[in-house]
Short mmCIF file of N, CA and C in Angstrom, two decimals:
data_model
loop_
_atom_site.label_atom_id
_atom_site.label_comp_id
_atom_site.label_asym_id
_atom_site.label_seq_id
_atom_site.Cartn_x
_atom_site.Cartn_y
_atom_site.Cartn_z
N ILE Q 121 24.47 -2.74 11.59
CA ILE Q 121 23.46 -2.22 10.55
C ILE Q 121 23.83 -3.27 9.57
N LYS Q 122 22.73 -3.19 8.87
CA LYS Q 122 22.76 -4.45 7.89
C LYS Q 122 23.08 -4.01 6.41
N GLY Q 123 22.23 -2.72 6.09
CA GLY Q 123 22.33 -2.36 4.81
C GLY Q 123 21.05 -2.93 3.91
N GLU Q 124 20.82 -2.63 3.14
CA GLU Q 124 19.53 -2.67 1.94
C GLU Q 124 19.74 -3.96 1.68
N ASP Q 125 20.47 -4.55 1.10
CA ASP Q 125 20.32 -5.70 0.45
C ASP Q 125 20.23 -7.10 0.88
N ALA Q 126 20.86 -6.88 2.31
CA ALA Q 126 20.30 -7.39 3.99
C ALA Q 126 19.02 -7.24 4.28
N CYS Q 127 18.13 -6.43 3.72
CA CYS Q 127 17.06 -5.84 4.48
C CYS Q 127 16.03 -6.43 3.40
N ALA Q 128 15.99 -6.44 2.01
CA ALA Q 128 15.23 -6.53 1.38
C ALA Q 128 14.23 -6.97 0.99
N ASP Q 129 14.01 -8.39 1.81
CA ASP Q 129 12.61 -9.15 2.08
C ASP Q 129 11.95 -7.96 3.08
N GLN Q 130 12.77 -7.65 4.42
CA GLN Q 130 11.85 -6.82 4.99
C GLN Q 130 11.59 -5.32 4.06
N ILE Q 131 12.11 -4.77 3.37
CA ILE Q 131 11.96 -3.56 2.46
C ILE Q 131 10.90 -3.78 1.45
N ALA Q 132 10.96 -5.37 1.35
CA ALA Q 132 9.52 -5.63 0.06
C ALA Q 132 7.89 -5.42 1.11
N MET Q 133 8.35 -5.87 2.13
CA MET Q 133 7.56 -6.62 3.08
C MET Q 133 6.50 -5.11 3.54
N THR Q 134 7.87 -3.87 4.00
CA THR Q 134 7.01 -2.49 3.79
C THR Q 134 6.19 -2.33 2.66
N LYS Q 135 6.86 -2.08 1.66
CA LYS Q 135 6.90 -1.42 0.35
C LYS Q 135 5.35 -1.67 0.15
N CYS Q 136 5.06 -3.09 0.13
CA CYS Q 136 3.27 -3.76 -0.19
C CYS Q 136 2.76 -3.45 0.89
N TYR Q 137 3.01 -3.42 1.99
CA TYR Q 137 1.73 -3.35 3.40
C TYR Q 137 1.63 -1.57 2.98
N THR Q 138 2.70 -0.79 3.01
CA THR Q 138 2.13 0.66 2.83
C THR Q 138 1.62 1.03 1.24
N HIS Q 139 1.84 0.09 0.29
CA HIS Q 139 0.82 0.48 -0.86
C HIS Q 139 -0.74 -0.42 -0.78
N ASP Q 140 -0.78 -1.00 0.02
CA ASP Q 140 -2.14 -1.48 0.38
C ASP Q 140 -3.18 -0.67 1.23
N ALA Q 141 -2.04 -0.21 2.31
CA ALA Q 141 -2.70 1.11 3.10
C ALA Q 141 -2.89 2.04 2.33
N MET Q 142 -2.56 2.69 1.83
CA MET Q 142 -2.68 3.49 1.01
C MET Q 142 -4.01 3.61 -0.23
N GLU Q 143 -4.23 2.23 -1.02
CA GLU Q 143 -5.51 2.03 -1.39
C GLU Q 143 -6.52 1.96 -0.50
N ARG Q 144 -6.64 1.41 0.92
CA ARG Q 144 -7.63 1.16 1.63
C ARG Q 144 -8.21 2.50 2.06
N THR Q 145 -7.13 3.40 2.52
CA THR Q 145 -7.00 5.05 3.05
C THR Q 145 -7.98 5.74 1.91
N TYR Q 146 -7.87 5.69 0.56
CA TYR Q 146 -7.96 6.57 -0.57
C TYR Q 146 -9.57 5.81 -0.47
N ALA Q 147 -9.77 4.28 -0.68
CA ALA Q 147 -11.16 3.51 -0.72
C ALA Q 147 -11.81 4.17 0.44
N ALA Q 148 -11.52 4.22 1.36
CA ALA Q 148 -12.37 4.67 2.83
C ALA Q 148 -12.42 6.13 2.60
N GLY Q 149 -11.62 6.88 2.21
CA GLY Q 149 -12.28 8.37 2.33
C GLY Q 149 -12.75 8.91 1.19
N LYS Q 150 -13.22 8.13 -0.01
CA LYS Q 150 -13.88 7.95 -0.63
C LYS Q 150 -15.27 7.45 -0.79
N HIS Q 151 -15.68 6.58 0.31
CA HIS Q 151 -16.93 6.12 1.20
C HIS Q 151 -17.27 7.06 1.85
N ALA Q 152 -16.45 7.88 2.77
CA ALA Q 152 -16.76 8.66 3.20
C ALA Q 152 -17.30 9.65 2.96
N LEU Q 153 -17.10 10.49 2.07
CA LEU Q 153 -17.26 11.58 1.09
C LEU Q 153 -18.36 11.47 0.81
N ALA Q 154 -18.78 10.44 -0.09
CA ALA Q 154 -20.11 9.89 -0.55
C ALA Q 154 -21.05 9.78 0.37
N SER Q 155 -20.43 9.52 1.74
CA SER Q 155 -21.66 9.67 2.65
C SER Q 155 -22.14 10.94 3.07
N PHE Q 156 -21.60 11.85 2.61
CA PHE Q 156 -22.18 13.25 3.70
C PHE Q 156 -21.93 14.51 2.14
N ALA Q 157 -21.41 14.32 1.43
CA ALA Q 157 -20.93 15.45 0.14
C ALA Q 157 -21.88 14.81 -0.98
N GLN Q 158 -22.21 16.33 -1.81
CA GLN Q 158 -22.91 15.97 -2.55
C GLN Q 158 -22.80 17.28 -3.75
N ASP Q 159 -23.10 17.05 -4.95
CA ASP Q 159 -22.56 17.68 -6.22
C ASP Q 159 -21.21 18.17 -6.01
N ASP Q 160 -21.20 19.56 -6.30
CA ASP Q 160 -19.58 20.04 -6.65
C ASP Q 160 -18.90 20.19 -4.86
N MET Q 161 -19.11 20.07 -4.11
CA MET Q 161 -18.54 19.79 -3.09
C MET Q 161 -17.74 17.93 -3.18
N LEU Q 162 -18.91 17.19 -3.37
CA LEU Q 162 -18.27 15.93 -3.32
C LEU Q 162 -16.96 15.97 -4.03
N VAL Q 163 -17.11 16.70 -5.52
CA VAL Q 163 -16.26 16.66 -6.40
C VAL Q 163 -14.95 17.34 -6.29
N MET Q 164 -15.14 18.53 -5.27
CA MET Q 164 -14.24 18.98 -4.92
C MET Q 164 -13.24 18.65 -3.83
N MET Q 165 -13.96 17.53 -3.02
CA MET Q 165 -13.33 17.04 -1.69
C MET Q 165 -12.71 15.56 -2.18
N HIS Q 166 -13.43 14.88 -3.04
CA HIS Q 166 -12.21 13.79 -3.75
C HIS Q 166 -11.25 14.44 -4.38
N VAL Q 167 -11.24 15.82 -4.94
CA VAL Q 167 -10.38 16.07 -5.28
C VAL Q 167 -8.89 15.63 -4.43
N GLY Q 168 -9.35 16.50 -3.58
CA GLY Q 168 -8.49 16.64 -1.85
C GLY Q 168 -7.99 15.55 -1.56
N VAL Q 169 -8.70 14.32 -1.50
CA VAL Q 169 -8.61 12.71 -1.27
C VAL Q 169 -7.77 12.30 -1.89
N LYS Q 170 -7.50 12.51 -3.16
CA LYS Q 170 -6.88 11.66 -4.41
C LYS Q 170 -5.81 12.67 -4.37
N ARG Q 171 -5.38 13.33 -3.94
CA ARG Q 171 -4.42 14.54 -3.85
C ARG Q 171 -3.10 14.39 -2.72
N PHE Q 172 -3.61 14.20 -1.73
CA PHE Q 172 -3.33 13.32 -0.28
C PHE Q 172 -2.92 11.94 -0.13
N THR Q 173 -3.58 11.08 -1.05
CA THR Q 173 -3.51 9.64 -1.21
C THR Q 173 -2.72 9.09 -2.44
N LYS Q 174 -1.73 10.01 -3.11
CA LYS Q 174 -1.19 9.82 -4.59
C LYS Q 174 -0.32 8.87 -3.57
N TYR Q 175 -0.09 7.38 -4.52
CA TYR Q 175 1.20 6.84 -4.02
C TYR Q 175 1.47 6.26 -5.70
N PRO Q 176 2.88 6.05 -5.42
CA PRO Q 176 3.57 5.27 -6.64
C PRO Q 176 2.94 4.19 -6.59
N LEU Q 177 2.56 3.79 -8.36
CA LEU Q 177 2.13 2.27 -8.58
C LEU Q 177 3.50 1.08 -8.26
N LEU Q 178 3.28 0.09 -7.51
CA LEU Q 178 4.37 -1.25 -7.13
C LEU Q 178 3.24 -2.23 -7.97
N ASN Q 179 4.84 -3.17 -8.24
CA ASN Q 179 4.45 -4.36 -8.61
C ASN Q 179 4.05 -5.33 -7.58
N THR Q 180 3.19 -5.31 -7.05
CA THR Q 180 2.83 -5.73 -5.52
C THR Q 180 2.86 -7.19 -5.97
N ILE Q 181 2.91 -7.91 -6.65
CA ILE Q 181 2.41 -9.50 -7.08
C ILE Q 181 4.28 -9.47 -6.85
N LYS Q 182 4.89 -8.97 -7.52
CA LYS Q 182 6.36 -9.79 -7.04
C LYS Q 182 6.95 -9.38 -6.19
N LEU Q 183 6.29 -8.17 -5.64
CA LEU Q 183 7.07 -8.11 -3.70
C LEU Q 183 6.51 -9.12 -3.06
N ARG Q 184 5.22 -9.56 -3.16
CA ARG Q 184 4.37 -10.85 -2.17
C ARG Q 184 5.50 -12.31 -2.57
N LYS Q 185 5.38 -12.42 -3.72
CA LYS Q 185 6.03 -13.52 -4.36
C LYS Q 185 7.36 -13.81 -3.53
N GLN Q 186 8.45 -12.94 -3.63
CA GLN Q 186 9.48 -12.70 -3.23
C GLN Q 186 9.66 -13.01 -1.82
N ILE Q 187 8.43 -12.54 -1.29
CA ILE Q 187 8.74 -12.60 0.64
C ILE Q 187 8.08 -14.00 0.94
N ALA Q 188 7.38 -14.46 -0.16
CA ALA Q 188 6.55 -15.74 0.09
C ALA Q 188 7.58 -16.82 -0.32
N ALA Q 189 8.14 -16.61 -1.14
CA ALA Q 189 9.70 -17.06 -1.41
C ALA Q 189 10.71 -17.48 -0.48
N LYS Q 190 10.61 -16.55 0.80
CA LYS Q 190 11.56 -16.39 1.86
C LYS Q 190 10.82 -17.28 2.53
N LEU Q 191 9.94 -17.07 2.73
CA LEU Q 191 8.99 -18.05 3.79
C LEU Q 191 9.09 -20.14 3.30
N ILE Q 192 8.78 -19.46 2.06
CA ILE Q 192 8.72 -21.41 1.63
C ILE Q 192 10.20 -21.76 1.73
N GLU Q 193 11.37 -21.41 1.91
CA GLU Q 193 12.34 -21.35 1.47
C GLU Q 193 12.74 -22.13 3.26
N GLN Q 194 12.43 -21.14 4.03
CA GLN Q 194 12.80 -21.53 5.54
C GLN Q 194 11.66 -22.16 6.31
N ASN Q 195 10.86 -22.80 5.39
CA ASN Q 195 9.52 -23.26 5.75
C ASN Q 195 9.06 -22.89 7.44
N LYS Q 196 9.18 -21.59 7.44
CA LYS Q 196 8.20 -20.95 8.82
C LYS Q 196 8.10 -19.50 8.82
N TYR Q 197 7.83 -18.98 9.43
CA TYR Q 197 7.06 -17.45 9.40
C TYR Q 197 8.85 -17.36 10.14
N CYS Q 198 9.77 -16.48 9.14
CA CYS Q 198 11.30 -16.08 9.69
C CYS Q 198 11.60 -14.77 10.03
N TYR Q 199 10.67 -13.99 10.61
CA TYR Q 199 10.38 -12.61 10.53
C TYR Q 199 10.29 -12.25 12.03
#
């Protein structure tokens, strides 16, 4: 068992991936609703999509730079 400090880069990769996945999920849900719902039904369903795809805002630029720094340091894909 490594611990959180030893796995900081893997945690950063996971956070970055899940953040981006939630953004894509929200966008796909929004586009799907727009294709078949109208008026009040669209508004009501959109509220549901927003509710179930909430995620905390993260500084993904910082996370990506952290991951990139490790890759540059190793000069290879080290994960």
